[in-house]
Short mmCIF file of C-alpha atoms in Angstrom, two decimals:
data_model
loop_
_atom_site.label_atom_id
_atom_site.label_comp_id
_atom_site.label_asym_id
_atom_site.label_seq_id
_atom_site.Cartn_x
_atom_site.Cartn_y
_atom_site.Cartn_z
CA MET A 1 243.28 28.78 -152.75
CA GLU A 2 239.99 31.38 -152.32
CA LEU A 3 237.00 29.64 -155.01
CA SER A 4 237.12 33.31 -156.72
CA SER A 5 240.53 33.31 -158.32
CA GLN A 6 239.51 30.58 -159.58
CA ALA A 7 236.45 31.22 -161.01
CA PRO A 8 234.68 34.69 -162.41
CA THR A 9 231.12 35.53 -161.09
CA LEU A 10 228.65 37.66 -162.70
CA VAL A 11 228.77 40.59 -161.44
CA GLY A 12 231.34 43.70 -162.69
CA THR A 13 231.24 40.52 -166.24
CA ASN A 14 230.26 41.75 -169.01
CA GLY A 15 232.79 39.52 -170.71
CA PRO A 16 230.84 36.16 -173.26
CA LEU A 17 231.00 34.22 -170.75
CA ALA A 18 228.45 36.03 -168.22
CA ALA A 19 225.77 36.96 -170.61
CA ALA A 20 225.67 33.58 -171.72
CA ARG A 21 224.66 33.17 -167.64
CA ARG A 22 222.27 36.08 -168.46
CA VAL A 23 220.99 34.40 -171.41
CA THR A 24 220.73 31.26 -169.89
CA ALA A 25 218.84 32.60 -167.31
CA GLY A 26 216.26 34.63 -168.55
CA VAL A 27 215.54 31.32 -170.92
CA PHE A 28 214.10 29.45 -166.98
CA ALA A 29 213.14 32.16 -166.27
CA ALA A 30 210.53 31.75 -169.14
CA GLN A 31 210.23 28.39 -168.75
CA GLY A 32 209.46 28.48 -164.38
CA ALA A 33 207.27 31.70 -166.04
CA ALA A 34 205.13 28.99 -168.06
CA ILE A 35 204.40 26.47 -166.43
CA ALA A 36 203.75 28.06 -163.82
CA ALA A 37 200.64 29.77 -166.03
CA VAL A 38 199.55 26.55 -167.27
CA TYR A 39 200.03 24.72 -163.78
CA THR A 40 198.21 28.16 -162.22
CA THR A 41 195.18 27.76 -165.40
CA VAL A 42 194.37 24.60 -165.28
CA PRO A 43 191.26 25.33 -162.67
CA SER A 44 189.76 27.88 -164.24
CA VAL A 45 190.83 26.13 -167.03
CA GLN A 46 188.80 22.36 -166.65
CA GLN A 47 185.71 24.55 -165.07
CA HIS A 48 185.14 26.69 -168.87
CA LEU A 49 185.76 23.98 -170.62
CA GLY A 50 183.75 21.14 -167.27
CA LEU A 51 186.59 18.53 -167.66
CA SER A 52 186.02 16.56 -165.42
CA SER A 53 188.94 15.85 -162.91
CA THR A 54 189.47 12.08 -164.27
CA VAL A 55 190.60 13.55 -167.16
CA THR A 56 192.02 16.01 -166.16
CA THR A 57 194.32 13.59 -164.57
CA ALA A 58 194.43 12.04 -167.90
CA VAL A 59 195.88 15.04 -169.45
CA MET A 60 198.60 15.12 -166.83
CA PHE A 61 199.13 12.20 -167.46
CA GLY A 62 200.13 13.19 -170.82
CA VAL A 63 201.68 16.05 -170.55
CA ALA A 64 203.83 14.76 -169.00
CA LEU A 65 204.16 11.22 -172.00
CA ALA A 66 205.40 14.30 -173.63
CA ALA A 67 207.77 16.30 -172.10
CA GLY A 68 209.30 12.70 -171.88
CA ALA A 69 209.39 12.36 -175.93
CA GLY A 70 210.20 15.82 -176.54
CA SER A 71 213.12 15.56 -174.43
CA PHE A 72 214.47 13.47 -177.20
CA ALA A 73 213.25 15.65 -179.67
CA GLY A 74 215.09 18.11 -177.79
CA LEU A 75 217.99 16.04 -177.84
CA ALA A 76 217.74 15.65 -181.62
CA ALA A 77 217.45 19.64 -182.60
CA VAL A 78 220.06 20.42 -180.14
CA ARG A 79 222.82 18.27 -181.90
CA ALA A 80 220.87 19.24 -185.76
CA LEU A 81 220.40 23.07 -184.88
CA GLY A 82 222.26 23.92 -181.80
CA VAL A 83 221.84 24.46 -178.41
CA ILE A 84 220.44 28.29 -178.92
CA ALA A 85 218.32 27.24 -181.48
CA THR A 86 216.55 25.13 -179.80
CA MET A 87 216.04 27.36 -177.18
CA ARG A 88 214.06 29.58 -178.66
CA CYS A 89 212.42 28.01 -181.06
CA ALA A 90 210.99 25.53 -177.90
CA LEU A 91 210.67 29.65 -175.88
CA LEU A 92 208.61 30.51 -179.21
CA LEU A 93 206.40 26.84 -178.69
CA GLY A 94 205.33 26.83 -176.20
CA ALA A 95 204.31 30.61 -176.07
CA VAL A 96 201.62 29.77 -179.09
CA ALA A 97 201.06 26.53 -176.53
CA MET A 98 199.38 28.96 -173.68
CA LEU A 99 197.59 30.54 -176.44
CA ILE A 100 195.55 28.02 -177.15
CA ILE A 101 195.28 26.00 -173.82
CA GLY A 102 193.66 29.98 -173.53
CA TRP A 103 191.34 30.02 -176.51
CA ALA A 104 190.42 26.04 -176.84
CA PRO A 105 186.74 25.92 -178.00
CA ASP A 106 186.73 22.85 -176.70
CA PRO A 107 188.15 19.81 -174.44
CA MET A 108 189.58 17.80 -177.64
CA THR A 109 191.94 21.53 -178.87
CA ALA A 110 192.49 22.32 -174.97
CA VAL A 111 194.23 18.48 -174.58
CA CYS A 112 196.61 18.82 -178.14
CA ALA A 113 197.63 22.59 -177.15
CA TYR A 114 198.28 20.74 -173.55
CA LEU A 115 200.95 17.97 -175.01
CA LEU A 116 202.25 20.10 -177.39
CA PHE A 117 203.35 22.16 -174.45
CA GLY A 118 204.49 18.78 -173.24
CA VAL A 119 206.81 18.48 -175.86
CA VAL A 120 207.98 22.72 -175.59
CA ILE A 121 208.95 21.31 -172.44
CA GLY A 122 210.88 17.99 -172.64
CA GLY A 123 212.65 20.31 -174.98
CA ILE A 124 213.43 23.77 -173.48
CA ASP A 125 214.66 20.65 -170.15
CA VAL A 126 217.47 19.62 -172.45
CA SER A 127 218.75 22.82 -174.46
CA VAL A 128 218.96 24.41 -171.04
CA ASN A 129 220.54 22.56 -169.27
CA THR A 130 223.09 21.43 -171.92
CA ARG A 131 223.35 25.03 -171.75
CA ALA A 132 223.76 25.28 -168.18
CA ALA A 133 226.42 22.53 -167.77
CA ALA A 134 228.68 23.95 -169.92
CA ILE A 135 228.59 27.24 -168.07
CA GLU A 136 228.91 25.74 -165.32
CA ARG A 137 231.48 24.57 -166.97
CA ALA A 138 233.79 27.44 -167.67
CA TYR A 139 233.14 29.08 -164.59
CA GLY A 140 235.01 25.83 -162.73
CA GLY A 141 232.97 26.49 -159.92
CA SER A 142 229.19 25.77 -158.35
CA VAL A 143 226.81 27.86 -160.19
CA PHE A 144 224.42 25.68 -161.33
CA VAL A 145 221.72 26.00 -158.82
CA SER A 146 221.61 30.09 -159.56
CA PHE A 147 219.77 28.82 -163.14
CA TYR A 148 217.01 27.56 -161.23
CA ALA A 149 216.84 30.66 -159.08
CA PHE A 150 215.52 32.13 -161.69
CA TRP A 151 213.79 29.35 -163.06
CA SER A 152 211.37 30.11 -159.56
CA VAL A 153 211.57 33.79 -160.57
CA GLY A 154 209.45 32.84 -163.23
CA GLY A 155 207.63 30.61 -161.22
CA ILE A 156 206.47 33.04 -158.69
CA ALA A 157 205.67 36.39 -161.12
CA ALA A 158 203.46 34.37 -163.30
CA ALA A 159 201.84 32.36 -160.35
CA LEU A 160 200.57 35.96 -158.78
CA LEU A 161 199.16 37.12 -161.79
CA THR A 162 197.20 34.82 -162.63
CA SER A 163 196.34 35.21 -158.96
CA GLY A 164 195.93 39.22 -159.34
CA LEU A 165 194.10 39.02 -162.68
CA VAL A 166 191.49 36.01 -161.65
CA ARG A 167 191.17 38.17 -159.07
CA LEU A 168 190.01 41.40 -161.45
CA GLY A 169 188.09 38.90 -162.91
CA TRP A 170 190.18 38.46 -166.10
CA PRO A 171 188.82 36.26 -168.36
CA THR A 172 191.86 32.33 -168.17
CA ALA A 173 191.71 33.00 -171.79
CA HIS A 174 192.95 37.22 -171.21
CA VAL A 175 195.30 35.50 -168.49
CA LEU A 176 197.68 33.36 -170.85
CA THR A 177 197.74 35.98 -173.61
CA LEU A 178 199.33 38.04 -171.12
CA GLN A 179 201.13 35.63 -169.71
CA ALA A 180 202.20 33.64 -173.48
CA GLY A 181 203.68 37.61 -174.45
CA LEU A 182 206.47 37.95 -171.15
CA VAL A 183 207.30 34.96 -172.79
CA LEU A 184 207.80 35.92 -175.80
CA VAL A 185 209.45 39.01 -174.81
CA LEU A 186 212.67 37.00 -172.65
CA ALA A 187 212.04 34.31 -175.58
CA ALA A 188 213.32 37.05 -177.70
CA THR A 189 216.72 37.58 -175.28
CA ILE A 190 218.42 34.96 -176.43
CA ARG A 191 221.96 35.76 -178.13
CA SER A 192 223.99 33.37 -178.56
CA HIS A 193 227.83 33.60 -176.48
CA ALA A 194 230.53 31.99 -176.29
CA VAL A 195 231.41 29.42 -173.01
CA ALA A 196 234.35 27.98 -173.75
CA GLY A 197 235.38 25.11 -173.32
CA PRO A 198 234.09 21.27 -175.57
CA PRO A 199 231.80 21.62 -177.34
CA THR A 200 227.86 20.39 -176.12
CA ALA A 201 225.50 20.54 -179.43
CA GLY A 202 225.28 22.30 -182.34
CA ALA A 203 227.73 20.29 -184.12
CA ALA A 204 226.08 18.80 -187.03
CA ASP A 205 228.15 15.82 -187.81
CA ALA A 206 227.98 14.90 -184.12
CA GLU A 207 226.30 11.21 -182.48
CA ALA A 208 224.27 11.54 -180.49
CA GLY A 209 225.88 7.96 -178.86
CA PRO A 210 225.99 5.05 -175.42
CA LEU A 211 226.75 6.18 -173.06
CA ARG A 212 230.05 4.82 -172.25
CA ARG A 213 231.25 1.81 -169.33
CA GLY A 214 230.42 2.83 -164.95
CA ALA A 215 228.11 5.93 -166.84
CA TRP A 216 224.63 4.24 -166.43
CA THR A 217 225.74 2.89 -163.01
CA ARG A 218 226.61 6.02 -161.84
CA LEU A 219 223.36 7.72 -162.93
CA LEU A 220 221.05 5.93 -161.55
CA PRO A 221 221.05 6.79 -158.09
CA LEU A 222 220.88 10.21 -159.30
CA GLY A 223 217.94 9.67 -161.75
CA LEU A 224 216.28 8.12 -158.66
CA VAL A 225 216.47 11.14 -156.59
CA LEU A 226 215.13 13.37 -159.65
CA LEU A 227 211.92 11.05 -160.55
CA ILE A 228 211.38 11.60 -156.08
CA VAL A 229 212.15 15.45 -156.48
CA PHE A 230 210.16 15.31 -159.35
CA VAL A 231 207.16 13.14 -158.16
CA ILE A 232 207.30 16.09 -155.40
CA ASP A 233 207.87 18.94 -157.17
CA SER A 234 204.48 17.42 -159.58
CA THR A 235 202.16 17.04 -156.69
CA VAL A 236 202.31 20.78 -155.48
CA SER A 237 203.15 21.97 -158.96
CA ALA A 238 200.72 20.92 -161.12
CA TRP A 239 198.00 19.69 -157.99
CA SER A 240 198.20 22.59 -154.77
CA THR A 241 195.93 24.75 -156.98
CA VAL A 242 193.75 22.34 -156.92
CA TYR A 243 194.09 20.92 -152.90
CA LEU A 244 193.87 24.56 -152.06
CA HIS A 245 191.09 25.05 -153.87
CA GLN A 246 188.80 21.71 -153.69
CA THR A 247 190.22 20.30 -150.19
CA LEU A 248 190.57 23.55 -147.72
CA ALA A 249 187.57 25.76 -149.38
CA ALA A 250 190.25 28.40 -150.85
CA SER A 251 188.54 30.82 -153.58
CA LEU A 252 190.38 30.17 -157.35
CA ALA A 253 191.92 33.75 -157.10
CA THR A 254 193.54 32.48 -153.34
CA ALA A 255 194.57 29.25 -154.87
CA PRO A 256 197.09 30.25 -157.20
CA LEU A 257 199.12 31.44 -153.49
CA ALA A 258 200.09 27.80 -153.09
CA TYR A 259 202.34 27.54 -155.32
CA ALA A 260 203.66 30.50 -155.30
CA ALA A 261 204.90 30.60 -152.23
CA TYR A 262 206.82 27.60 -153.43
CA GLN A 263 208.25 28.93 -155.78
CA THR A 264 209.57 31.03 -153.09
CA GLY A 265 210.12 28.67 -151.41
CA THR A 266 212.49 27.28 -154.21
CA VAL A 267 213.86 30.68 -154.99
CA THR A 268 215.07 31.60 -151.51
CA GLY A 269 216.44 28.47 -150.91
CA ARG A 270 218.29 28.88 -154.72
CA ILE A 271 219.85 32.22 -154.25
CA GLY A 272 222.74 31.28 -151.70
CA ALA A 273 222.53 27.55 -152.01
CA ASP A 274 226.00 28.24 -155.03
CA HIS A 275 227.55 29.24 -152.71
CA LEU A 276 226.56 27.23 -149.59
CA ILE A 277 227.81 23.86 -151.73
CA ARG A 278 231.02 25.30 -152.32
CA ARG A 279 231.25 26.36 -147.96
CA ALA A 280 230.17 22.87 -147.10
CA GLY A 281 230.07 19.89 -150.06
CA PRO A 282 226.57 19.16 -152.17
CA ILE A 283 226.48 15.80 -150.20
CA ALA A 284 225.58 18.28 -146.29
CA VAL A 285 223.42 20.42 -148.71
CA VAL A 286 221.08 16.87 -150.41
CA ARG A 287 221.16 15.26 -146.09
CA LEU A 288 219.54 19.69 -145.10
CA ALA A 289 217.95 19.76 -148.09
CA ALA A 290 216.35 16.39 -148.04
CA LEU A 291 215.64 16.54 -143.82
CA LEU A 292 213.51 19.41 -144.73
CA THR A 293 211.94 18.77 -147.60
CA ALA A 294 209.84 15.81 -146.01
CA GLY A 295 208.90 17.54 -142.90
CA ALA A 296 207.04 20.16 -144.71
CA LEU A 297 205.11 18.17 -146.37
CA ILE A 298 204.12 16.39 -143.39
CA ALA A 299 203.06 19.76 -142.63
CA LEU A 300 201.08 20.74 -145.55
CA ALA A 301 199.26 17.31 -145.65
CA ALA A 302 198.00 17.74 -142.14
CA VAL A 303 197.03 21.82 -142.07
CA PRO A 304 194.05 21.80 -140.86
CA SER A 305 192.60 24.99 -143.20
CA TRP A 306 194.39 27.16 -146.60
CA PRO A 307 196.04 30.23 -144.61
CA PHE A 308 198.41 27.06 -142.80
CA ALA A 309 199.43 25.00 -146.60
CA ILE A 310 200.37 28.71 -148.10
CA PRO A 311 203.93 29.00 -146.04
CA ALA A 312 203.90 24.98 -145.87
CA ALA A 313 204.53 25.36 -149.71
CA GLY A 314 207.37 27.47 -148.64
CA LEU A 315 208.56 25.19 -146.35
CA THR A 316 208.32 22.07 -148.46
CA GLY A 317 210.02 24.36 -152.02
CA LEU A 318 212.73 25.84 -149.69
CA GLY A 319 214.04 22.24 -148.67
CA VAL A 320 214.06 21.31 -152.17
CA ALA A 321 214.94 23.71 -154.09
CA VAL A 322 218.15 22.12 -154.91
CA LEU A 323 218.23 18.37 -156.04
CA ALA A 324 217.35 18.59 -158.79
CA PRO A 325 219.89 21.10 -159.89
CA LEU A 326 222.33 19.16 -158.04
CA CYS A 327 221.40 16.32 -160.37
CA LEU A 328 221.51 17.61 -162.96
CA ALA A 329 224.78 19.20 -162.56
CA SER A 330 226.31 15.75 -161.17
CA ALA A 331 224.99 13.80 -164.32
CA GLY A 332 226.47 16.99 -166.55
CA ARG A 333 230.07 15.42 -165.07
CA LEU A 334 229.67 12.12 -166.04
CA GLN A 335 230.59 12.62 -169.87
CA PRO A 336 231.25 16.20 -170.59
CA ASP A 337 231.29 15.68 -173.66
CA SER A 338 228.12 14.79 -174.58
CA THR A 339 226.18 15.89 -171.96
CA GLU A 340 223.53 16.76 -173.99
CA ALA A 341 222.54 12.98 -174.43
CA VAL A 342 223.33 12.33 -170.78
CA LEU A 343 220.46 14.62 -169.76
CA ALA A 344 217.89 13.66 -171.93
CA ARG A 345 218.50 10.26 -170.33
CA LEU A 346 218.31 11.46 -167.19
CA ASN A 347 215.02 13.19 -168.36
CA LEU A 348 213.49 9.94 -167.89
CA PHE A 349 213.70 9.85 -164.59
CA ASN A 350 212.63 13.38 -164.78
CA TYR A 351 209.60 12.88 -166.34
CA ALA A 352 208.75 9.77 -164.33
CA GLY A 353 208.40 11.64 -161.43
CA LEU A 354 206.32 12.88 -163.40
CA VAL A 355 204.25 10.89 -164.47
CA GLY A 356 203.90 9.47 -161.22
CA GLY A 357 203.26 12.54 -158.93
CA SER A 358 200.50 13.96 -161.39
CA VAL A 359 198.54 11.37 -161.55
CA ALA A 360 199.30 9.28 -158.10
CA SER A 361 197.71 13.49 -156.89
CA GLY A 362 195.21 13.20 -159.27
CA ILE A 363 194.01 9.98 -158.27
CA LEU A 364 194.21 10.91 -154.16
CA GLY A 365 192.44 14.10 -155.30
CA SER A 366 189.28 12.95 -157.83
CA SER A 367 188.32 10.73 -154.37
CA GLY A 368 188.58 12.54 -151.72
CA HIS A 369 192.29 11.75 -150.36
CA PHE A 370 194.44 15.09 -151.78
CA ARG A 371 196.27 14.41 -147.91
CA LEU A 372 198.00 10.82 -149.05
CA ALA A 373 199.56 12.98 -152.16
CA TYR A 374 201.52 15.06 -149.58
CA ALA A 375 201.68 12.45 -147.30
CA ILE A 376 203.53 9.70 -149.17
CA PRO A 377 206.31 11.69 -150.39
CA ALA A 378 207.66 12.78 -147.99
CA LEU A 379 208.22 9.68 -146.91
CA LEU A 380 210.18 9.40 -150.36
CA ALA A 381 211.58 11.76 -149.86
CA LEU A 382 214.35 10.80 -147.40
CA VAL A 383 215.39 8.55 -150.34
CA PRO A 384 218.57 11.02 -151.14
CA LEU A 385 220.34 9.99 -147.53
CA LEU A 386 220.12 6.94 -149.16
CA VAL A 387 222.13 7.17 -151.91
CA VAL A 388 223.87 10.22 -150.89
CA ARG A 389 227.52 9.34 -152.13
CA ALA A 390 226.45 9.70 -155.64
CA PHE A 391 226.21 13.58 -155.13
CA ALA A 392 229.59 13.90 -153.98
CA TYR A 393 232.77 15.75 -156.91
CA PRO A 394 235.62 17.60 -156.23
CA LEU A 395 235.13 20.89 -156.01
CA GLN A 396 237.27 23.88 -156.66
CA GLY A 397 238.38 26.48 -153.93
CA ARG A 398 237.37 25.99 -150.19
CA GLY A 399 234.32 24.01 -151.31
CA ARG A 400 234.37 19.41 -150.07
CA ALA A 401 232.39 16.67 -151.31
CA SER A 402 231.75 15.63 -148.14
#
């Protein structure tokens, strides 16, 4: 049976499921834009407040830890308030954190705002991925990766906006104020729409119980891959701007372009990924993605100057694009009646990767060895090849699991 007869598509569909998909895509875009706005202004904030490389590294470490805590705060909020209210509140708090970072009069205020931002990101992760998993189950086929395409589009737009405004001479406070305003606009589009399938959140009597027997065994390989993905992602996202500026002598206006290229690669990879997964199966896609990511990171570590680093960052994004969404989608099938609990636990690997990538890259960068920060993850990028069977799941239509 053809896939098109099994699952609806977004284009030309005006029902509640399509509306829910559009709203969720908007939240992903808002989250991607917020993260990009904060990360690409790190060098400017660092320069404005006189933060040392060591302090900046510690702050990025704190953001990752705060995001881990925010993941479980988000789980509690989803169960108490529901997915929609949690997404809306988290985005509003994220915009507030961005404003405080931009207008912080001293380092301590900025540090507190960065930590708040980390908590917010954790809350958004749990709520929006829970919603995305429910929508994919309702569609009956792979649509999860497409949400991350919107995440990447938001990141690209925010990174390019930062680069353009800095080039025009805008101060960091004004840049982040505008970016926060755009996040608020996206937050205003959040509406509730019915999604058929098992309940995922919002019931006051829901209990966050432990994972079922055997679930942890199936979750650990996915967690390992997710950890590695976010080591790579944090190394490129949080530090590529600094890498281009400090190691490759790019200007403050040019340095954010590596982040934009990385996100361009991810959105390019994610646009057609769901179709490719349905046709070739997730295992084949994971193998291809792992090999491409490893090769691109080696190139990024070896480039002689920033013009070569930008396309290398783009290829890294193209390779890594589907790995995190596939981890989350596969995990979302482990215990469909308690997806938010599974994803909150899986997010521990996410933030462990953010911590590892941010801290290791910061330490290597502050000691003048930024290139190693990209060479080492190139080896880690091959690990998904060893646990690729964890991504196998039955697909409808002509797609296959292996």
